[in-house]
GROMACS .gro file of N, CA and C in nm:
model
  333
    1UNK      N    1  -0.857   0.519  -2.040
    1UNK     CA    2  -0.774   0.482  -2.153
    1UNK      C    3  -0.626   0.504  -2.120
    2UNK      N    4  -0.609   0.588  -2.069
    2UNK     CA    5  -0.415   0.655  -2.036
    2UNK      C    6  -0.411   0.575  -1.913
    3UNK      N    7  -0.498   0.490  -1.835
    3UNK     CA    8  -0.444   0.418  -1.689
    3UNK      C    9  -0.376   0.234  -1.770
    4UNK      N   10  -0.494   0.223  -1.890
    4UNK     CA   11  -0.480   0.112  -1.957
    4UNK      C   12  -0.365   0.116  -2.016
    5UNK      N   13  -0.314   0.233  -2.119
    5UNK     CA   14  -0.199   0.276  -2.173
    5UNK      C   15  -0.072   0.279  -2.075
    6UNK      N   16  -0.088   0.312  -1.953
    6UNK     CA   17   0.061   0.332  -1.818
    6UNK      C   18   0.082   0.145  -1.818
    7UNK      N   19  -0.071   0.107  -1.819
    7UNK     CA   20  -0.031  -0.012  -1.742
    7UNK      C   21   0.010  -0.119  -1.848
    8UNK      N   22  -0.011  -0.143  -1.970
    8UNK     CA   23   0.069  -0.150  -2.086
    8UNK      C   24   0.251  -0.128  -2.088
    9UNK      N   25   0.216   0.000  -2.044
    9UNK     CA   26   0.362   0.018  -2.059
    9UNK      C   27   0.457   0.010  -2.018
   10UNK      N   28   0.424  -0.011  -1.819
   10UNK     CA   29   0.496  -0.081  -1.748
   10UNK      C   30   0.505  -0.203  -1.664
   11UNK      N   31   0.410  -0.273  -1.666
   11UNK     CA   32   0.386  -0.373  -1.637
   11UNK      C   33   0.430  -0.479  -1.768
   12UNK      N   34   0.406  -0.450  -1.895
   12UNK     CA   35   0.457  -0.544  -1.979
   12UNK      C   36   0.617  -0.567  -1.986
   13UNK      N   37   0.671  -0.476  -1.972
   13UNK     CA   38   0.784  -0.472  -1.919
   13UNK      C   39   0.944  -0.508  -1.840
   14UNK      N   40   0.758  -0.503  -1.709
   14UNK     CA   41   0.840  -0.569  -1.608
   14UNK      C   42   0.796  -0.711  -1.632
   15UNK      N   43   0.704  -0.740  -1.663
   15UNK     CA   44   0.696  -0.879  -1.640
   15UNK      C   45   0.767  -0.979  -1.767
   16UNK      N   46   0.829  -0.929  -1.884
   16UNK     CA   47   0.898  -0.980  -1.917
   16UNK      C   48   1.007  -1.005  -1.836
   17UNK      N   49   1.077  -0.906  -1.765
   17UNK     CA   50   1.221  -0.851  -1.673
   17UNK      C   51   1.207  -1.008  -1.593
   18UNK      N   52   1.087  -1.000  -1.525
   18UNK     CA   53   1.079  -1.089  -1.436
   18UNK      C   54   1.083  -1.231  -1.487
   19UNK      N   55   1.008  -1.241  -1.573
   19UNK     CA   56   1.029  -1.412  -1.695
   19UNK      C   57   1.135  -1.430  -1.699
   20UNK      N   58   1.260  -1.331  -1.752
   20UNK     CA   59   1.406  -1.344  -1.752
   20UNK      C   60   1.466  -1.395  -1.685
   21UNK      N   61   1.476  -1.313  -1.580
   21UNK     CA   62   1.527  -1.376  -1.451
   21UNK      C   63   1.471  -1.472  -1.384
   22UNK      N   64   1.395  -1.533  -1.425
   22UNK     CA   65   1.314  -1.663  -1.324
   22UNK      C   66   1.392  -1.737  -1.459
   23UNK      N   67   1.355  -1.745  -1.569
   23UNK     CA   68   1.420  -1.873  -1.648
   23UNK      C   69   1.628  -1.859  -1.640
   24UNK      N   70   1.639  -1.739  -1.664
   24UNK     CA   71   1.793  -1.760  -1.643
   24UNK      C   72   1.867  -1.780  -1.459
   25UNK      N   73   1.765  -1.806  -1.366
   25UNK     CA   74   1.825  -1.833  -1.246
   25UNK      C   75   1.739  -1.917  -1.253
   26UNK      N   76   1.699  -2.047  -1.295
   26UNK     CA   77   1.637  -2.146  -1.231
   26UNK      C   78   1.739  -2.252  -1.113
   27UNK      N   79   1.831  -2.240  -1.132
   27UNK     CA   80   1.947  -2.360  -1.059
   27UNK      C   81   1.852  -2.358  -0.916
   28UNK      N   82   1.874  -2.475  -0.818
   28UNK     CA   83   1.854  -2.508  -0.697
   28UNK      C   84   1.959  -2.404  -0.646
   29UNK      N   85   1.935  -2.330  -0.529
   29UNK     CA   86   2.062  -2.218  -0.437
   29UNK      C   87   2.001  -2.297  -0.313
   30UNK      N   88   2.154  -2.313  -0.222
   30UNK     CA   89   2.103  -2.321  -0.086
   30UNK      C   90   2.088  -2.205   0.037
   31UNK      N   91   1.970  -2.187   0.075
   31UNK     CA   92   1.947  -2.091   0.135
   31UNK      C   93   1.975  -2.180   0.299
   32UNK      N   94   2.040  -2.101   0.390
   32UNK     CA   95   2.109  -2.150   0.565
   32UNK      C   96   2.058  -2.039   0.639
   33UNK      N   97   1.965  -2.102   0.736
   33UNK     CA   98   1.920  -1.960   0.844
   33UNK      C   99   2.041  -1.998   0.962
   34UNK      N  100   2.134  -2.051   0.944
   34UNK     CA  101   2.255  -2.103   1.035
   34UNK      C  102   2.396  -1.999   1.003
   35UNK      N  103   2.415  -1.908   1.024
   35UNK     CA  104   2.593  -1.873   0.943
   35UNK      C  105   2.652  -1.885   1.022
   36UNK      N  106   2.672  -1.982   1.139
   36UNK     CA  107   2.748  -2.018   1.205
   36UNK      C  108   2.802  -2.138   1.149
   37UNK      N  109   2.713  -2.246   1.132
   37UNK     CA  110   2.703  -2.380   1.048
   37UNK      C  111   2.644  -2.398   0.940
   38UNK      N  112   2.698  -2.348   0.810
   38UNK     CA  113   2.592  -2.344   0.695
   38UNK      C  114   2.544  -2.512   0.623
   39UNK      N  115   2.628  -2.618   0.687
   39UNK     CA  116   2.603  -2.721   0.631
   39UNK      C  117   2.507  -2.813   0.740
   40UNK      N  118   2.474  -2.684   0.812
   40UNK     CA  119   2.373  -2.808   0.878
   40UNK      C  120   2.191  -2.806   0.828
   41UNK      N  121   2.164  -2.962   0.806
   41UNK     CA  122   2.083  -2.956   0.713
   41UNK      C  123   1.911  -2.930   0.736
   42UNK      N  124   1.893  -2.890   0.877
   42UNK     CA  125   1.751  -2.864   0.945
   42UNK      C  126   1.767  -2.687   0.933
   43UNK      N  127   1.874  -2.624   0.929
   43UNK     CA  128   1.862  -2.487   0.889
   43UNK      C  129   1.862  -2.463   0.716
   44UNK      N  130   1.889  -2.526   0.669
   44UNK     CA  131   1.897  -2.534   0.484
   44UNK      C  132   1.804  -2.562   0.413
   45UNK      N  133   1.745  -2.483   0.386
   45UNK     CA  134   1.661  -2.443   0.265
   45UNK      C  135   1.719  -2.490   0.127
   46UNK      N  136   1.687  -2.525   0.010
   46UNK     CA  137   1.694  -2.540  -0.142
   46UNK      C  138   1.598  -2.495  -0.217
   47UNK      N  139   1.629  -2.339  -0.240
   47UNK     CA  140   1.491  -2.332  -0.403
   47UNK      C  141   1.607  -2.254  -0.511
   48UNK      N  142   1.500  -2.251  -0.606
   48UNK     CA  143   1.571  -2.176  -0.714
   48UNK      C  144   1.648  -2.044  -0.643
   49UNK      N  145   1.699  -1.982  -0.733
   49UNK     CA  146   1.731  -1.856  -0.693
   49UNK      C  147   1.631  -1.751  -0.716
   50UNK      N  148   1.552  -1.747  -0.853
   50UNK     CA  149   1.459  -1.643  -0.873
   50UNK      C  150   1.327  -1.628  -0.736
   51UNK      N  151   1.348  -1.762  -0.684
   51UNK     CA  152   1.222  -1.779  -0.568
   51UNK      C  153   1.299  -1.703  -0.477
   52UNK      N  154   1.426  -1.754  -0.415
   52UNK     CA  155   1.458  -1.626  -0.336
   52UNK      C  156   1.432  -1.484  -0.306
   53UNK      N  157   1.517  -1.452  -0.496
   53UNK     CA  158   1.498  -1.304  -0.522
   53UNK      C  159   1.342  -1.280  -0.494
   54UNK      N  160   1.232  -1.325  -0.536
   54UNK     CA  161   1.105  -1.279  -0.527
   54UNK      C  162   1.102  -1.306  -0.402
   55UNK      N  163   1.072  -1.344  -0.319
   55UNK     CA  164   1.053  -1.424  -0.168
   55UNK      C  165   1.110  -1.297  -0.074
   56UNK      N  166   1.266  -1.256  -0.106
   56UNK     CA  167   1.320  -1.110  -0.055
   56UNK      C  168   1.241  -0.984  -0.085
   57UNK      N  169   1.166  -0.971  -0.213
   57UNK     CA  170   1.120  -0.897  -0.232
   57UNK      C  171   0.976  -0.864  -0.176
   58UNK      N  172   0.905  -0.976  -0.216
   58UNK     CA  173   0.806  -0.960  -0.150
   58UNK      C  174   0.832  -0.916   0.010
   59UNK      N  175   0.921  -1.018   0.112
   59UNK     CA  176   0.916  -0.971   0.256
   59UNK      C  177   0.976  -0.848   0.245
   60UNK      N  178   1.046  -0.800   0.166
   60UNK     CA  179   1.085  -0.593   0.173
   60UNK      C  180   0.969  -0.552   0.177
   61UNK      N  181   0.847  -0.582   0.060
   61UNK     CA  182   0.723  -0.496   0.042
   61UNK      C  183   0.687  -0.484   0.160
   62UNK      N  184   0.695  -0.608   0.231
   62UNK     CA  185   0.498  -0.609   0.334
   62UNK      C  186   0.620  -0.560   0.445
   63UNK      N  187   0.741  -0.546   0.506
   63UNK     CA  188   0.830  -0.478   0.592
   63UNK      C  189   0.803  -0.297   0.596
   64UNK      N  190   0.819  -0.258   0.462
   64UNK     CA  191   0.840  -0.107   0.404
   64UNK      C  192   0.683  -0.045   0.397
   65UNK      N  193   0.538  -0.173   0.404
   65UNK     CA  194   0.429  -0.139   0.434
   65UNK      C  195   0.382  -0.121   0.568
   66UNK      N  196   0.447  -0.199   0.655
   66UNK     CA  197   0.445  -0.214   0.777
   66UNK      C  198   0.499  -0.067   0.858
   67UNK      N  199   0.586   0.011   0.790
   67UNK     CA  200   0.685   0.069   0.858
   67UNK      C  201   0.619   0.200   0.807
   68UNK      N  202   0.571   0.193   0.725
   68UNK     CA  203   0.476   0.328   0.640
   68UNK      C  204   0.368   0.341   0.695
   69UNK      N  205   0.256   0.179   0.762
   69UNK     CA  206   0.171   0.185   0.819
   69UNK      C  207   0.192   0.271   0.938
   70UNK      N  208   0.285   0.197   1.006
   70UNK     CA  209   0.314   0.294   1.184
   70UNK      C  210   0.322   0.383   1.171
   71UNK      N  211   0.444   0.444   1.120
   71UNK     CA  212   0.458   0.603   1.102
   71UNK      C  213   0.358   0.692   1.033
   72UNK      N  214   0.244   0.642   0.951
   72UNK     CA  215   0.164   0.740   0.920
   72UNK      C  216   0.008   0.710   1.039
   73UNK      N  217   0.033   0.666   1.126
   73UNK     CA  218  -0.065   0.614   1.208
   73UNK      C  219  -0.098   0.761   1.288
   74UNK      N  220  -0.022   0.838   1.309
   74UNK     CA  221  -0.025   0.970   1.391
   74UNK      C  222  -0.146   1.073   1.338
   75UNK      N  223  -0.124   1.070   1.160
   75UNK     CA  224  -0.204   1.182   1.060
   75UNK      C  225  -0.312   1.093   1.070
   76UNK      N  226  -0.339   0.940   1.086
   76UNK     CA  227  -0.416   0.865   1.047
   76UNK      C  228  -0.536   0.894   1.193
   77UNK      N  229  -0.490   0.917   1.281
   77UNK     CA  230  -0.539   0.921   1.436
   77UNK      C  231  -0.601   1.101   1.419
   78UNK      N  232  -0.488   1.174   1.357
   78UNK     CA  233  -0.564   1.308   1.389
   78UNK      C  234  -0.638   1.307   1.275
   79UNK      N  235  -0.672   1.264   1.127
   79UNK     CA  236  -0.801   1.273   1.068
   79UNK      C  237  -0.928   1.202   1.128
   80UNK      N  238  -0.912   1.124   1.236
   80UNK     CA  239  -1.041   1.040   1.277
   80UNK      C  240  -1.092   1.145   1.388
   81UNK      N  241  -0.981   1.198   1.418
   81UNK     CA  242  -1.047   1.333   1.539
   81UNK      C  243  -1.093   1.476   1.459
   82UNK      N  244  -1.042   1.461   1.323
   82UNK     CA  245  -1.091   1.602   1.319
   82UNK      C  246  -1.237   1.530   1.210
   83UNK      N  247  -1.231   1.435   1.189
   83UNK     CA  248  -1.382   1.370   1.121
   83UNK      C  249  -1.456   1.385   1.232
   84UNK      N  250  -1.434   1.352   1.343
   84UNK     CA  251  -1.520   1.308   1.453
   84UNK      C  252  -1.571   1.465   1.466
   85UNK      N  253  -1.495   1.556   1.522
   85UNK     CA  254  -1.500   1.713   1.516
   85UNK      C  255  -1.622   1.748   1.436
   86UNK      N  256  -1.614   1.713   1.276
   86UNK     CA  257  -1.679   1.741   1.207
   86UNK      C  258  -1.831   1.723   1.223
   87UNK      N  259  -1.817   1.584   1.261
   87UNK     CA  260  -1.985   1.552   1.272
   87UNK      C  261  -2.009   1.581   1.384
   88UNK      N  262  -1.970   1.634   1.541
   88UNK     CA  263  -2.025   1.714   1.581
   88UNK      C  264  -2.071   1.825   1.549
   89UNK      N  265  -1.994   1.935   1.507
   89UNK     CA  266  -2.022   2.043   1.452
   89UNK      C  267  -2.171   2.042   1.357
   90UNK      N  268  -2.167   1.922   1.246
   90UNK     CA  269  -2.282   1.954   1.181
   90UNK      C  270  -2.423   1.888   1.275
   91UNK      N  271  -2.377   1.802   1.377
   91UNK     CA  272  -2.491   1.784   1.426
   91UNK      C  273  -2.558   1.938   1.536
   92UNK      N  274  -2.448   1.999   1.569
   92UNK     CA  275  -2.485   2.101   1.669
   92UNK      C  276  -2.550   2.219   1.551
   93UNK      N  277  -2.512   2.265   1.466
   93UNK     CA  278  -2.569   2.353   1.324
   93UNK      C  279  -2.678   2.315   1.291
   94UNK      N  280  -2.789   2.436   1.282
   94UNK     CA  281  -2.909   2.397   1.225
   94UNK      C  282  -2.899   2.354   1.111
   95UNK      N  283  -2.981   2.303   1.016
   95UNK     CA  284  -3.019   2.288   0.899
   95UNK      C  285  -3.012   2.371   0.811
   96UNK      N  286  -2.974   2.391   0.737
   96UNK     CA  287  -2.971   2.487   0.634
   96UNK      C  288  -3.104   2.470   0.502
   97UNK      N  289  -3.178   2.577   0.471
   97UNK     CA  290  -3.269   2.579   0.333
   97UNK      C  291  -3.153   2.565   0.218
   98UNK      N  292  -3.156   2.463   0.080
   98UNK     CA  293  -3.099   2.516   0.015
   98UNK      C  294  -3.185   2.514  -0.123
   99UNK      N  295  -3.164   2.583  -0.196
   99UNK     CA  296  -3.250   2.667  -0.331
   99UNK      C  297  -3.136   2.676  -0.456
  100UNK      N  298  -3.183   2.619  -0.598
  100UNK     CA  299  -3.123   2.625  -0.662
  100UNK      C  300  -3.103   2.733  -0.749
  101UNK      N  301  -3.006   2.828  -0.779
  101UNK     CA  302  -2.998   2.924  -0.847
  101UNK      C  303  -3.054   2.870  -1.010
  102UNK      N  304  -3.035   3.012  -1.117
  102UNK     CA  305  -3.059   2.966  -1.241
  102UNK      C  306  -2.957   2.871  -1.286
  103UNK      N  307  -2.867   2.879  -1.256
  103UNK     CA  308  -2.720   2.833  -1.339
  103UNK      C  309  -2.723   2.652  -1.307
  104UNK      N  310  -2.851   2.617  -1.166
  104UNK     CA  311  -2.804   2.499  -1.128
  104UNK      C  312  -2.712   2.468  -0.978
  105UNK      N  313  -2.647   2.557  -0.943
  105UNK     CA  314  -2.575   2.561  -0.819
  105UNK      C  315  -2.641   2.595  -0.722
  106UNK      N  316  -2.631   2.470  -0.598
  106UNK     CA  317  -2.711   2.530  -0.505
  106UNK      C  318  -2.640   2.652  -0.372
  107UNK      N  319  -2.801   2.730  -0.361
  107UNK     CA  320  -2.726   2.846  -0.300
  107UNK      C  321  -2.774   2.791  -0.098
  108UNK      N  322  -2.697   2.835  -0.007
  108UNK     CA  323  -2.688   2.794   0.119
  108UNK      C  324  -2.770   2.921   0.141
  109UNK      N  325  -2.894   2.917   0.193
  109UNK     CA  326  -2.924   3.020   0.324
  109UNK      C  327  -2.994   3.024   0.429
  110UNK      N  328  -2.942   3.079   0.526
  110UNK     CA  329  -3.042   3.084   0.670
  110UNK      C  330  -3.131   3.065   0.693
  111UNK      N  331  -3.206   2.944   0.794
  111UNK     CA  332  -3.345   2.939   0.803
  111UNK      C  333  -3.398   3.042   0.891
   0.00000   0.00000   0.00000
């Protein structure tokens, strides 16, 4: 109920924010992968402006995911070694009996 309620509350929000700005920047903008020659017309792009703005945004996301991916790749490498660790360990450990107390919790003991 409170994840339904967050997402209510900011997502409705934004996505008005975003309606805004897509209807009040609709104009054609020319976008130039040239800034040497901006009028040449095989480097010139034409969309709205709000497509831009989103278009920038989106390539920030998947850039700033990319860059979060690598750098957490290190913690990501030493949890697969200390998982790996793990299931050795329980494969080398006998078996354990386990027996349920009154309360329901099970108790661990030595075979």
């Amino acid at each position: 109920m409170a994840k339904r309620i967050l997402t209510v509350v900011v997502l409705v929000p934004l996505a008005i924010i975003l309606i805004a700005l897509a209807v009040a920047n609709r104009a054609p903008t020319a976008f130039t992968f040239d800034p040497f020659n901006p009028g040449n017309p095989a480097l010139t792009i034409s969309l709205p402006l709000f497509a831009l703005l989103f278009l920038a945004l989106i390539i920030g996301m998947f850039i700033g995911s990319m860059a979060t991916w690598f750098r957490q790749g290190r913690y990501r490498r030493i949890a697969r070694q200390r998982n790996a660790e793990v299931e050795k360990l329980k494969k080398q450990t006998p078996p354990t009996e386990q027996k349920a107390d009154t309360k329901g919790a099970l108790v661990h003991r030595a075979a």
